[in-house]
Every structure is written in C-alpha cells, then in structure tokens.
Amino acid sequence: MLTLGCARNEVDSEELAGRLSGGGWELVDLDEQTPDVIVVNTCGFVESAKKDSVDTLIAAADTGAKVVAVGCMAERYGAELADNLPEASAVLGFDHYPDLAERLGEVVAGHAIAAHVPVDRRTLLPITPVERQDAAHDVAVPGHAWGPRVLRKRLEDGPVAALKIASGCDRRCSFCAIPSFRGSFVSRLPDEIVAEAAWLAEQGARELVLVSENSTSYGKDLGRAHAGQGALEAVLTRLAVVPGIDRVRVSYLQPAETRPNLVRAIATTPGVAPYFDMSFQHASETVLRRMRRFGNTESFLGLVEQIRALAPEAGIRSNVIVGFPGETEDDVAELAKFLTGARLDAVGVFGYSDEDGTEAEGLADKLDEDTIAARVAQISALVEELTAQRAEDRIGSEVVVLIERVESDEEDCAGRAAHQAPEVDGECVVLAGDKFEVGDLVRARVIDSEGVDLIVTPIEVVPRVVPGSP
C-alpha cells in the first residue's frame, strides 16, 4: 500500500488496509518482498501532486506486480486515467472501497475491471446537511466507519495518528476542485470518533491530529442532539481525556467559520494543542472575493489577536496563494502587510495554477508564469524571515516535545512541540537526547532556533498514561 497526498489519504489507506486484512490479504514490505498487487492511493489536488501519483504508479509497475490506482486522482479522472496509464491494472473509485479485497482478487486472476466513471459526488447526498447522515450510509465515504467496530489497520507505528472527523466540503472556493470528488460535507458521529481515538491509543498513539476538508463545519449535519455549533468543542473535550492520548490537534480551520467559543476551546482546553491551522489563502479582500472566500486583513488580524490573547504561545499556521487571476501589486502588498502583522509560525506559499473544472479556470486576467514565480519568491522570502523571527521569540520559553525521531548514530533526537504539526511545520531538536525513546513526551527549554526549528535542552520526561491502567 503506497500513499500520496495529505493526512486524510493516510487515514483512507489505513481503512483500506483494515478491509484488505479482513478480506484475507497480507500487507508486505515492498523492500523485503515483491507483492502480487501494489495499491497506490493517489492524490489529485494540484498538478505537481498528480504528477507524483503518475510517477509512483509507473514505478510500482516496474516491480512486476499488478498495480491498482485508488484515491483522489483515481476518483477524479477514472477512465481517463486508465486510458492514459496502461501500467495500471485497474483504476478504482471510492465506490469500490467496501469490496476492494474482492476487486484485488479479480485483478490477480487476470480479470479486467471496468474503470471508475467519475461523477460529481456532491450529487450523491441531500442538499440539506441534516438529511445527510442516514443517506451517507448508502454512499462510500472513505475514512468513515459506519458502526461501533474500528475498521482500520495502522500502517506506521509512530506516536502520532490522524483521525478523520468529517469528509467532504460545502464551500465553493473558485480555485478548488476537492468538493466535486470528495462530495458534500458529512460529519462522523462523536461516539465513533472517540472509540477510534481509544483504539489508536491502544496502538501506541500519543497525539491525534483531527483531519477533514473543513473541521469548523463539524456537527452542522448532526442535528440538535449534538449541539450543532458547539459540536467540535464537545468532541475535543471528550478526546482530551481519552487514556493514553496526551495531545489532540485540530487541522483545517476556516477563518470565516471560526467562532470565539471554538477559539477558546482550542486555546485553553487541557490536552488540546493550542494550535490553529487557519486557511487564510490571501488577505486582499478583492482577491478573496474572486476566490469565493470571506475576510480581509483587518478581520484576520483580529482573529490572530483573539487567539493570542488567550494563548500567547499558540501556534498559528496557514497557506496562501499568490498569482490568482486579477491579483495586482497592491493585492500582494496587502498580503505582505497581513503576514507582517500576524507573525505566523508557519506559512505555505503556493503559486496559482488552473485546476480542471473550477470556476477560476475560466476567470479573466490570468497572470503569466514568470510573474507568479516572482511573487511566490517575494512572499516566500518574507515568510522565511517572519517565521524565523517568530521561532526566535520562543527562546527562553518551555515546550513539551513529543519525540518522533532518535538517530542511532547521534546523541540528539527530534520531535515536535504543541505549536508544530507533523510534516508541515518545524521541529524541536533535543540536545543530549540519546536517553529518550520515540513516543516520549519531554518538557524542555528553548535555547536557540534555526529558521522555524527550535533547539531545546530537556528538563524532564512527562509520565505516560497507559490505556487500561487505573
């Protein structure tokens, strides 16, 4: 099983691994054994991710194994991908997931499987959110376990695990195609989420990263019984006390939907990381409206101020897109003004590119590639300076580091503090860390910084709370 793309795809792969194991398949290490089938969970988000997916499929075919494409790119393009990629023995969409074990058996037996035919998955569920829960049981929604049994098999044994709380998105951002192939927004039931969290704790996870396409919408389809607007806060409260789980992190927050009560819950609830993954995308009101988004520099800075009033050390990260159709030099200056005022901990800077089937693909006033590249370089340089300054401001403070890497040939080890998410943010290098193990929580003092990374010295190990213990 090879996985590309985001943490949501990682959860989907672990669901598929659980289904395959239950269907009689054995997962093997590609470095140790040539499998009968390689399943590639593809990413279909942007052009570079699609290229990586195609390259991975071709490389997998070179092993001599049968290759099956699943995931977002397979769902989004289906038969078109199959026609252009003969190396894939099958291209299967989300609707094939419940029966994937049987489909792989057909592939190994040499039977041809008709390629998935894409549909706009938003059409598969009712328009009204509160009518979706019952209907969703009849639609394949990756990463959702309909019932009390956890249908998942961990593919990595690290101390961090992603936990899906919802799928799909009801927003209509003009640059984004995700809702068309991930479908309308559907929340998982709180009891299912908490049960899976307890299972992940038993598997060795100490930190849970809550993932979805839009976490701030959680609960809007669950009705009055789950308190609607306060549903995410309620789930966080329950997850924070699951035995064995020391830190819960929320990702994918929409600024326009982030209410004061949610800010307070994330910033002040013990066991919840004071970490805000805010999808700002830009700060110019003109550009944001063309993106079909809301907000501006003033409102975004107000949100940042609200967060830091409750938790001055909170981590705040975001992604921004530059070079959007119609973007002017004044718009870029407005973005720079916001970033300078916000002093975020981490920022991903992306140059705009057309995505198939999106509204932005047909917008006028497209910018040329050289202009977009120059603006990416300009904003990236500013971000590098600002985030390094923010890291430097943490010198002298205390952090709690979850150890994720111990090098056998080095004395130091590395992990992440509460303000640092896996893969997308910086890390903490723990000096004289040879006495620690992966999965340890270490209280440490920051003594230096290198870019967004922190150099820390250990103070003490935080005791573990083992699931099932008194």
CSV table of C-alpha atoms in Angstrom, one decimal:
chain,number,residue,atom,x,y,z
A,1,MET,CA,0.0,0.0,0.0
A,2,LEU,CA,1.6,3.3,-1.2
A,3,THR,CA,0.0,6.6,0.0
A,4,LEU,CA,0.4,10.0,-1.5
A,5,GLY,CA,-1.0,13.3,-0.5
A,6,CYS,CA,-2.5,14.5,2.8
A,7,ALA,CA,-3.2,13.0,6.2
A,8,ARG,CA,-6.8,12.4,5.1
A,9,ASN,CA,-5.4,10.0,2.5
A,10,GLU,CA,-3.3,8.3,5.1
A,11,VAL,CA,-6.5,7.6,7.1
A,12,ASP,CA,-8.2,6.2,4.0
A,13,SER,CA,-5.2,3.9,3.3
A,14,GLU,CA,-5.4,2.5,6.9
A,15,GLU,CA,-9.1,1.9,6.3
A,16,LEU,CA,-8.3,0.0,3.1
A,17,ALA,CA,-5.6,-1.9,4.9
A,18,GLY,CA,-8.2,-3.0,7.5
A,19,ARG,CA,-10.6,-4.0,4.8
A,20,LEU,CA,-7.9,-6.0,2.9
A,21,SER,CA,-6.6,-7.7,6.0
A,22,GLY,CA,-10.2,-8.7,6.9
A,23,GLY,CA,-10.6,-10.0,3.3
A,24,GLY,CA,-7.7,-12.4,3.5
A,25,TRP,CA,-4.9,-10.2,2.1
A,26,GLU,CA,-1.5,-9.8,3.7
A,27,LEU,CA,0.3,-6.5,3.6
A,28,VAL,CA,4.0,-6.8,2.9
A,29,ASP,CA,7.0,-4.5,2.9
A,30,LEU,CA,8.0,-3.7,-0.7
A,31,ASP,CA,11.7,-3.6,0.3
A,32,GLU,CA,11.5,-7.1,1.6
A,33,GLN,CA,9.1,-8.9,-0.7
A,34,THR,CA,7.6,-8.5,-4.2
A,35,PRO,CA,3.8,-8.4,-3.7
A,36,ASP,CA,1.1,-9.7,-6.0
A,37,VAL,CA,-0.6,-6.3,-6.1
A,38,ILE,CA,0.5,-2.8,-5.2
A,39,VAL,CA,-2.3,-0.4,-4.3
A,40,VAL,CA,-1.4,3.2,-4.9
A,41,ASN,CA,-3.6,5.7,-3.0
A,42,THR,CA,-3.2,8.7,-5.3
A,43,CYS,CA,-3.5,12.5,-4.8
A,44,GLY,CA,-5.5,14.6,-7.3
A,45,PHE,CA,-5.2,18.0,-5.6
A,46,VAL,CA,-2.8,20.0,-7.7
A,47,GLU,CA,-0.7,19.4,-10.9
A,48,SER,CA,2.5,18.5,-9.0
A,49,ALA,CA,0.7,16.0,-6.8
A,50,LYS,CA,-0.9,14.4,-9.8
A,51,LYS,CA,2.5,14.0,-11.5
A,52,ASP,CA,3.8,12.4,-8.3
A,53,SER,CA,0.9,10.0,-8.4
A,54,VAL,CA,1.5,9.0,-12.0
A,55,ASP,CA,5.2,8.6,-11.4
A,56,THR,CA,4.5,6.3,-8.4
A,57,LEU,CA,2.1,4.2,-10.4
A,58,ILE,CA,4.7,3.7,-13.2
A,59,ALA,CA,7.4,2.9,-10.7
A,60,ALA,CA,5.2,0.4,-9.0
A,61,ALA,CA,4.5,-1.3,-12.3
A,62,ASP,CA,8.3,-1.7,-12.8
A,63,THR,CA,8.4,-4.1,-9.9
A,64,GLY,CA,6.4,-6.7,-11.9
A,65,ALA,CA,3.5,-6.6,-9.6
A,66,LYS,CA,-0.1,-5.7,-10.6
A,67,VAL,CA,-0.9,-2.1,-9.9
A,68,VAL,CA,-4.2,-0.7,-8.8
A,69,ALA,CA,-4.9,3.0,-8.6
A,70,VAL,CA,-7.3,4.3,-5.9
A,71,GLY,CA,-7.6,7.6,-4.1
A,72,CYS,CA,-8.5,11.1,-5.2
A,73,MET,CA,-6.8,11.1,-8.7
A,74,ALA,CA,-8.5,7.8,-9.5
A,75,GLU,CA,-11.8,9.1,-8.3
A,76,ARG,CA,-11.4,12.4,-10.1
A,77,TYR,CA,-10.3,11.0,-13.5
A,78,GLY,CA,-11.3,7.4,-13.6
A,79,ALA,CA,-11.5,6.0,-17.1
A,80,GLU,CA,-9.4,8.9,-18.5
A,81,LEU,CA,-6.6,7.9,-16.2
A,82,ALA,CA,-6.9,4.3,-17.1
A,83,ASP,CA,-6.8,5.1,-20.8
A,84,ASN,CA,-3.6,7.1,-20.4
A,85,LEU,CA,-1.9,4.8,-18.0
A,86,PRO,CA,-1.8,1.2,-19.2
A,87,GLU,CA,0.7,0.4,-16.4
A,88,ALA,CA,-2.3,0.3,-14.0
A,89,SER,CA,-4.2,-3.0,-14.0
A,90,ALA,CA,-7.3,-1.2,-12.5
A,91,VAL,CA,-8.4,2.3,-11.7
A,92,LEU,CA,-11.0,2.1,-8.8
A,93,GLY,CA,-13.0,4.9,-7.3
A,94,PHE,CA,-14.4,5.3,-3.7
A,95,ASP,CA,-17.4,3.2,-4.5
A,96,HIS,CA,-15.1,0.2,-4.9
A,97,TYR,CA,-13.6,0.6,-1.4
A,98,PRO,CA,-16.1,-1.7,0.5
A,99,ASP,CA,-15.3,-4.5,-1.9
A,100,LEU,CA,-11.6,-3.8,-2.5
A,101,ALA,CA,-10.5,-7.3,-1.3
A,102,GLU,CA,-12.7,-9.0,-4.0
A,103,ARG,CA,-11.6,-6.5,-6.7
A,104,LEU,CA,-7.9,-7.3,-6.0
A,105,GLY,CA,-8.7,-11.0,-6.3
A,106,GLU,CA,-10.1,-10.3,-9.7
A,107,VAL,CA,-7.0,-8.3,-10.7
A,108,VAL,CA,-4.7,-11.1,-9.7
A,109,ALA,CA,-6.8,-13.6,-11.6
A,110,GLY,CA,-6.3,-11.5,-14.7
A,111,HIS,CA,-9.9,-10.3,-15.0
A,112,ALA,CA,-10.4,-6.8,-16.4
A,113,ILE,CA,-12.4,-4.4,-14.2
A,114,ALA,CA,-14.2,-1.5,-15.8
A,115,ALA,CA,-12.5,1.8,-14.8
A,116,HIS,CA,-14.4,4.0,-12.4
A,117,VAL,CA,-16.6,6.6,-14.2
A,118,PRO,CA,-16.4,9.9,-12.3
A,119,VAL,CA,-19.4,11.8,-11.0
A,120,ASP,CA,-19.8,15.0,-9.1
A,121,ARG,CA,-20.1,13.4,-5.6
A,122,ARG,CA,-21.9,16.4,-4.3
A,123,THR,CA,-25.0,15.0,-6.1
A,124,LEU,CA,-24.9,11.8,-4.1
A,125,LEU,CA,-26.2,13.3,-0.8
A,126,PRO,CA,-29.1,15.6,0.0
A,127,ILE,CA,-28.5,19.3,-0.3
A,128,THR,CA,-29.8,19.9,3.3
A,129,PRO,CA,-27.0,18.9,5.7
A,130,VAL,CA,-29.3,17.4,8.4
A,131,GLU,CA,-30.7,14.9,5.9
A,132,ARG,CA,-27.2,13.5,5.0
A,133,GLN,CA,-26.5,11.2,8.0
A,134,ASP,CA,-28.9,8.5,7.0
A,135,ALA,CA,-28.2,8.8,3.3
A,136,ALA,CA,-24.5,8.7,3.8
A,137,HIS,CA,-24.7,5.0,4.9
A,138,ASP,CA,-25.5,4.1,1.3
A,139,VAL,CA,-22.7,6.2,-0.2
A,140,ALA,CA,-19.0,5.2,0.0
A,141,VAL,CA,-17.3,7.9,2.3
A,142,PRO,CA,-13.7,7.0,2.7
A,143,GLY,CA,-12.4,7.0,6.3
A,144,HIS,CA,-15.8,6.7,7.9
A,145,ALA,CA,-16.6,3.6,9.9
A,146,TRP,CA,-20.4,3.2,10.0
A,147,GLY,CA,-20.8,1.4,13.3
A,148,PRO,CA,-19.0,0.7,16.6
A,149,ARG,CA,-16.2,-1.5,15.2
A,150,VAL,CA,-13.0,0.3,14.1
A,151,LEU,CA,-12.3,-0.7,10.6
A,152,ARG,CA,-8.6,0.3,10.4
A,153,LYS,CA,-5.1,-1.1,10.4
A,154,ARG,CA,-2.2,1.1,11.3
A,155,LEU,CA,0.5,1.2,8.6
A,156,GLU,CA,3.0,3.1,10.8
A,157,ASP,CA,3.8,2.6,14.4
A,158,GLY,CA,4.8,6.2,15.3
A,159,PRO,CA,3.3,8.1,18.2
A,160,VAL,CA,1.1,10.4,16.0
A,161,ALA,CA,-2.0,9.3,14.2
A,162,ALA,CA,-4.5,11.2,12.1
A,163,LEU,CA,-8.2,10.8,13.0
A,164,LYS,CA,-10.8,11.7,10.5
A,165,ILE,CA,-13.8,13.7,11.9
A,166,ALA,CA,-15.6,14.5,8.7
A,167,SER,CA,-15.4,14.2,4.9
A,168,GLY,CA,-16.3,16.5,2.0
A,169,CYS,CA,-16.9,20.2,1.8
A,170,ASP,CA,-19.8,22.5,1.1
A,171,ARG,CA,-17.7,25.6,0.4
A,172,ARG,CA,-17.4,26.7,-3.2
A,173,CYS,CA,-13.9,28.2,-3.4
A,174,SER,CA,-13.3,29.1,-7.0
A,175,PHE,CA,-9.9,27.6,-7.2
A,176,CYS,CA,-10.7,24.2,-5.6
A,177,ALA,CA,-12.0,21.0,-7.1
A,178,ILE,CA,-12.0,18.9,-4.0
A,179,PRO,CA,-15.8,19.1,-3.2
A,180,SER,CA,-16.5,17.6,-6.7
A,181,PHE,CA,-14.7,14.4,-6.0
A,182,ARG,CA,-14.8,14.3,-2.2
A,183,GLY,CA,-18.5,15.2,-2.0
A,184,SER,CA,-20.7,17.1,0.4
A,185,PHE,CA,-19.7,17.6,4.0
A,186,VAL,CA,-20.5,14.7,6.3
A,187,SER,CA,-19.6,14.5,10.0
A,188,ARG,CA,-18.7,11.3,11.8
A,189,LEU,CA,-20.7,10.6,14.9
A,190,PRO,CA,-18.9,11.7,18.1
A,191,ASP,CA,-19.1,8.2,19.7
A,192,GLU,CA,-17.4,6.7,16.6
A,193,ILE,CA,-14.6,9.3,16.8
A,194,VAL,CA,-14.0,8.7,20.5
A,195,ALA,CA,-14.0,4.9,20.0
A,196,GLU,CA,-11.4,5.2,17.2
A,197,ALA,CA,-9.3,7.5,19.4
A,198,ALA,CA,-9.3,4.9,22.2
A,199,TRP,CA,-8.3,2.2,19.7
A,200,LEU,CA,-5.4,4.4,18.4
A,201,ALA,CA,-4.2,5.0,21.9
A,202,GLU,CA,-4.1,1.2,22.3
A,203,GLN,CA,-2.0,1.1,19.2
A,204,GLY,CA,0.6,3.4,20.7
A,205,ALA,CA,-0.6,6.9,19.5
A,206,ARG,CA,0.0,9.7,22.0
A,207,GLU,CA,-1.0,12.6,19.7
A,208,LEU,CA,-4.1,12.7,17.5
A,209,VAL,CA,-4.4,15.0,14.5
A,210,LEU,CA,-8.0,15.6,13.7
A,211,VAL,CA,-8.5,15.9,9.9
A,212,SER,CA,-11.2,16.7,7.5
A,213,GLU,CA,-11.7,19.0,4.5
A,214,ASN,CA,-13.2,21.6,6.9
A,215,SER,CA,-13.1,21.0,10.6
A,216,THR,CA,-15.0,24.2,11.5
A,217,SER,CA,-18.1,22.8,9.8
A,218,TYR,CA,-18.1,19.7,12.1
A,219,GLY,CA,-21.6,18.9,13.5
A,220,LYS,CA,-23.7,21.1,11.2
A,221,ASP,CA,-25.3,17.9,9.8
A,222,LEU,CA,-25.8,16.2,13.1
A,223,GLY,CA,-29.0,18.0,14.3
A,224,ARG,CA,-29.9,19.4,17.7
A,225,ALA,CA,-28.9,16.3,19.6
A,226,HIS,CA,-25.2,17.2,19.0
A,227,ALA,CA,-25.5,20.9,19.7
A,228,GLY,CA,-24.6,22.0,16.2
A,229,GLN,CA,-22.3,24.9,16.6
A,230,GLY,CA,-20.7,23.5,19.7
A,231,ALA,CA,-20.2,20.0,18.4
A,232,LEU,CA,-16.5,20.3,17.7
A,233,GLU,CA,-15.8,21.8,21.1
A,234,ALA,CA,-17.7,18.9,22.7
A,235,VAL,CA,-15.7,16.3,20.8
A,236,LEU,CA,-12.4,18.0,21.7
A,237,THR,CA,-13.4,17.8,25.4
A,238,ARG,CA,-14.1,14.1,25.1
A,239,LEU,CA,-10.9,13.3,23.1
A,240,ALA,CA,-8.7,15.2,25.5
A,241,VAL,CA,-9.4,12.8,28.3
A,242,VAL,CA,-9.1,9.5,26.4
A,243,PRO,CA,-6.5,7.5,28.3
A,244,GLY,CA,-3.1,7.3,26.6
A,245,ILE,CA,-3.8,10.4,24.4
A,246,ASP,CA,-1.7,13.3,25.6
A,247,ARG,CA,-2.3,15.8,22.8
A,248,VAL,CA,-5.2,16.4,20.4
A,249,ARG,CA,-4.6,18.8,17.4
A,250,VAL,CA,-7.2,20.2,15.1
A,251,SER,CA,-6.4,20.9,11.5
A,252,TYR,CA,-8.2,22.6,8.5
A,253,LEU,CA,-10.0,25.5,10.1
A,254,GLN,CA,-11.8,28.1,8.1
A,255,PRO,CA,-11.4,31.7,9.4
A,256,ALA,CA,-14.9,32.7,8.4
A,257,GLU,CA,-16.4,29.8,10.5
A,258,THR,CA,-14.0,30.1,13.5
A,259,ARG,CA,-16.2,31.3,16.4
A,260,PRO,CA,-14.9,32.7,19.7
A,261,ASN,CA,-16.1,29.6,21.6
A,262,LEU,CA,-14.0,27.3,19.3
A,263,VAL,CA,-11.0,29.6,19.7
A,264,ARG,CA,-11.4,29.4,23.5
A,265,ALA,CA,-11.8,25.6,23.4
A,266,ILE,CA,-8.6,25.1,21.4
A,267,ALA,CA,-6.6,27.7,23.2
A,268,THR,CA,-7.5,26.7,26.8
A,269,THR,CA,-8.7,23.0,27.0
A,270,PRO,CA,-6.0,20.8,28.8
A,271,GLY,CA,-4.9,18.1,26.4
A,272,VAL,CA,-5.8,20.1,23.3
A,273,ALA,CA,-2.8,21.7,21.5
A,274,PRO,CA,-3.1,25.5,21.3
A,275,TYR,CA,-2.6,25.2,17.5
A,276,PHE,CA,-4.6,26.9,14.8
A,277,ASP,CA,-4.3,25.7,11.2
A,278,MET,CA,-6.1,28.6,9.6
A,279,SER,CA,-6.9,28.6,5.9
A,280,PHE,CA,-6.4,32.3,5.1
A,281,GLN,CA,-5.3,31.9,1.4
A,282,HIS,CA,-4.9,35.6,0.9
A,283,ALA,CA,-5.6,38.9,2.7
A,284,SER,CA,-6.7,41.2,-0.1
A,285,GLU,CA,-10.5,41.5,0.1
A,286,THR,CA,-10.7,41.8,-3.7
A,287,VAL,CA,-8.7,38.6,-4.3
A,288,LEU,CA,-10.6,36.8,-1.6
A,289,ARG,CA,-14.0,37.6,-3.2
A,290,ARG,CA,-12.7,36.3,-6.5
A,291,MET,CA,-11.7,33.2,-4.7
A,292,ARG,CA,-15.3,33.0,-3.3
A,293,ARG,CA,-14.0,33.4,0.2
A,294,PHE,CA,-14.5,35.9,3.0
A,295,GLY,CA,-12.4,38.1,5.2
A,296,ASN,CA,-9.7,40.8,4.9
A,297,THR,CA,-6.5,41.9,6.6
A,298,GLU,CA,-8.4,43.6,9.5
A,299,SER,CA,-10.6,40.6,10.3
A,300,PHE,CA,-7.8,38.2,10.0
A,301,LEU,CA,-5.5,40.2,12.3
A,302,GLY,CA,-8.5,40.4,14.7
A,303,LEU,CA,-8.7,36.6,14.8
A,304,VAL,CA,-5.0,36.3,15.4
A,305,GLU,CA,-5.2,38.8,18.2
A,306,GLN,CA,-8.1,36.9,19.7
A,307,ILE,CA,-6.1,33.7,19.7
A,308,ARG,CA,-3.0,35.2,21.2
A,309,ALA,CA,-5.0,37.0,23.9
A,310,LEU,CA,-6.0,33.5,25.2
A,311,ALA,CA,-2.8,31.7,24.4
A,312,PRO,CA,0.2,33.9,23.6
A,313,GLU,CA,2.4,30.8,22.7
A,314,ALA,CA,-0.2,29.3,20.4
A,315,GLY,CA,1.0,28.1,17.1
A,316,ILE,CA,-0.8,29.6,14.0
A,317,ARG,CA,-0.1,28.3,10.5
A,318,SER,CA,-1.6,29.0,7.1
A,319,ASN,CA,-1.3,28.6,3.4
A,320,VAL,CA,-1.5,31.4,0.9
A,321,ILE,CA,-2.0,31.5,-2.9
A,322,VAL,CA,-0.3,34.2,-4.9
A,323,GLY,CA,-0.8,35.0,-8.6
A,324,PHE,CA,-4.5,34.4,-8.5
A,325,PRO,CA,-6.3,35.8,-11.7
A,326,GLY,CA,-6.6,39.6,-11.4
A,327,GLU,CA,-4.2,39.9,-8.5
A,328,THR,CA,-2.4,43.3,-8.6
A,329,GLU,CA,0.8,44.6,-7.0
A,330,ASP,CA,-1.4,46.3,-4.4
A,331,ASP,CA,-3.0,43.0,-3.5
A,332,VAL,CA,0.4,41.4,-3.0
A,333,ALA,CA,1.3,44.4,-0.8
A,334,GLU,CA,-1.9,43.8,1.2
A,335,LEU,CA,-0.9,40.2,1.7
A,336,ALA,CA,2.6,41.2,2.9
A,337,LYS,CA,1.0,43.7,5.3
A,338,PHE,CA,-1.1,41.0,6.8
A,339,LEU,CA,1.7,38.5,7.1
A,340,THR,CA,4.0,41.1,8.7
A,341,GLY,CA,1.3,42.0,11.3
A,342,ALA,CA,0.2,38.4,12.0
A,343,ARG,CA,3.7,36.9,12.6
A,344,LEU,CA,2.5,33.4,11.9
A,345,ASP,CA,4.6,30.3,12.9
A,346,ALA,CA,4.5,28.6,9.5
A,347,VAL,CA,3.1,29.6,6.1
A,348,GLY,CA,2.9,27.5,2.9
A,349,VAL,CA,3.2,29.8,-0.2
A,350,PHE,CA,1.8,28.4,-3.4
A,351,GLY,CA,1.6,29.9,-6.9
A,352,TYR,CA,-1.8,29.8,-8.5
A,353,SER,CA,-2.4,27.2,-11.3
A,354,ASP,CA,-5.6,26.3,-13.1
A,355,GLU,CA,-7.5,23.2,-11.8
A,356,ASP,CA,-9.8,21.2,-14.1
A,357,GLY,CA,-13.5,22.1,-13.7
A,358,THR,CA,-13.1,25.0,-11.3
A,359,GLU,CA,-14.6,28.5,-11.7
A,360,ALA,CA,-11.1,30.1,-11.5
A,361,GLU,CA,-10.1,28.1,-14.6
A,362,GLY,CA,-12.4,30.4,-16.6
A,363,LEU,CA,-11.5,33.7,-15.0
A,364,ALA,CA,-10.0,36.5,-17.0
A,365,ASP,CA,-6.8,38.5,-16.2
A,366,LYS,CA,-4.6,35.4,-15.8
A,367,LEU,CA,-1.0,36.2,-14.8
A,368,ASP,CA,1.9,34.8,-16.7
A,369,GLU,CA,4.1,32.1,-15.1
A,370,ASP,CA,7.1,34.5,-14.6
A,371,THR,CA,5.0,37.0,-12.7
A,372,ILE,CA,3.6,34.2,-10.5
A,373,ALA,CA,7.0,32.8,-9.8
A,374,ALA,CA,8.4,36.2,-8.9
A,375,ARG,CA,5.5,36.8,-6.4
A,376,VAL,CA,6.0,33.3,-4.9
A,377,ALA,CA,9.7,34.2,-4.4
A,378,GLN,CA,8.8,37.6,-2.9
A,379,ILE,CA,6.3,36.3,-0.4
A,380,SER,CA,8.3,33.2,0.4
A,381,ALA,CA,11.3,35.3,1.3
A,382,LEU,CA,9.1,37.5,3.6
A,383,VAL,CA,7.6,34.4,5.2
A,384,GLU,CA,11.0,32.8,5.8
A,385,GLU,CA,12.1,36.0,7.6
A,386,LEU,CA,8.9,36.4,9.7
A,387,THR,CA,8.6,32.7,10.8
A,388,ALA,CA,12.3,32.7,11.8
A,389,GLN,CA,11.7,35.7,13.9
A,390,ARG,CA,8.6,34.1,15.5
A,391,ALA,CA,10.8,31.0,16.3
A,392,GLU,CA,13.5,33.2,17.8
A,393,ASP,CA,10.9,34.8,20.1
A,394,ARG,CA,10.4,31.4,21.7
A,395,ILE,CA,14.0,31.3,23.0
A,396,GLY,CA,13.8,31.0,26.8
A,397,SER,CA,10.3,29.5,26.9
A,398,GLU,CA,9.4,26.0,27.8
A,399,VAL,CA,7.9,23.5,25.4
A,400,VAL,CA,6.7,19.9,25.7
A,401,VAL,CA,8.2,17.8,22.9
A,402,LEU,CA,6.8,14.6,21.5
A,403,ILE,CA,9.9,12.6,20.5
A,404,GLU,CA,9.5,11.2,16.9
A,405,ARG,CA,13.0,10.5,15.8
A,406,VAL,CA,16.0,9.1,17.6
A,407,GLU,CA,19.1,8.7,15.4
A,408,SER,CA,21.2,5.7,16.4
A,409,ASP,CA,24.5,7.3,15.4
A,410,GLU,CA,23.8,10.7,17.0
A,411,GLU,CA,23.3,12.0,20.6
A,412,ASP,CA,20.4,14.3,19.7
A,413,CYS,CA,16.8,13.4,18.8
A,414,ALA,CA,13.9,15.4,17.4
A,415,GLY,CA,10.2,15.9,17.8
A,416,ARG,CA,7.5,18.5,17.9
A,417,ALA,CA,6.1,20.9,20.4
A,418,ALA,CA,2.4,21.8,20.7
A,419,HIS,CA,2.8,24.7,18.1
A,420,GLN,CA,4.3,22.3,15.5
A,421,ALA,CA,2.2,19.9,13.4
A,422,PRO,CA,3.6,16.8,11.6
A,423,GLU,CA,5.4,17.4,8.4
A,424,VAL,CA,4.2,20.9,7.6
A,425,ASP,CA,5.8,22.9,10.4
A,426,GLY,CA,9.2,22.9,12.0
A,427,GLU,CA,10.6,20.6,14.7
A,428,CYS,CA,12.5,20.7,18.0
A,429,VAL,CA,16.0,19.2,18.2
A,430,VAL,CA,16.6,17.9,21.7
A,431,LEU,CA,20.2,18.1,22.7
A,432,ALA,CA,21.6,15.1,24.5
A,433,GLY,CA,18.5,13.2,23.5
A,434,ASP,CA,20.1,9.7,23.4
A,435,LYS,CA,18.4,8.8,26.6
A,436,PHE,CA,14.9,9.2,25.2
A,437,GLU,CA,12.7,6.9,23.1
A,438,VAL,CA,10.3,7.6,20.3
A,439,GLY,CA,7.0,8.4,21.9
A,440,ASP,CA,8.4,10.1,25.0
A,441,LEU,CA,7.0,13.4,26.0
A,442,VAL,CA,9.8,15.7,27.2
A,443,ARG,CA,9.5,19.0,28.8
A,444,ALA,CA,12.3,21.2,27.5
A,445,ARG,CA,13.7,24.7,27.4
A,446,VAL,CA,14.3,26.5,24.1
A,447,ILE,CA,17.9,27.8,23.9
A,448,ASP,CA,18.2,28.6,20.2
A,449,SER,CA,16.5,28.5,16.8
A,450,GLU,CA,17.4,27.7,13.2
A,451,GLY,CA,14.8,29.0,10.9
A,452,VAL,CA,11.5,27.6,12.2
A,453,ASP,CA,13.2,24.8,14.1
A,454,LEU,CA,14.0,25.1,17.8
A,455,ILE,CA,17.0,23.8,19.7
A,456,VAL,CA,16.0,22.7,23.2
A,457,THR,CA,17.5,21.1,26.3
A,458,PRO,CA,15.5,18.6,28.3
A,459,ILE,CA,14.1,19.2,31.7
A,460,GLU,CA,12.0,16.1,32.5
A,461,VAL,CA,10.1,13.3,30.9
A,462,VAL,CA,6.3,13.6,31.2
A,463,PRO,CA,4.9,10.3,32.6
A,464,ARG,CA,2.8,8.2,30.3
A,465,VAL,CA,-0.8,7.4,31.0
A,466,VAL,CA,-1.2,3.8,29.6
A,467,PRO,CA,-4.7,2.9,28.2
A,468,GLY,CA,-6.4,0.5,30.6
A,469,SER,CA,-4.4,1.5,33.6
A,470,PRO,CA,-6.0,2.9,36.8
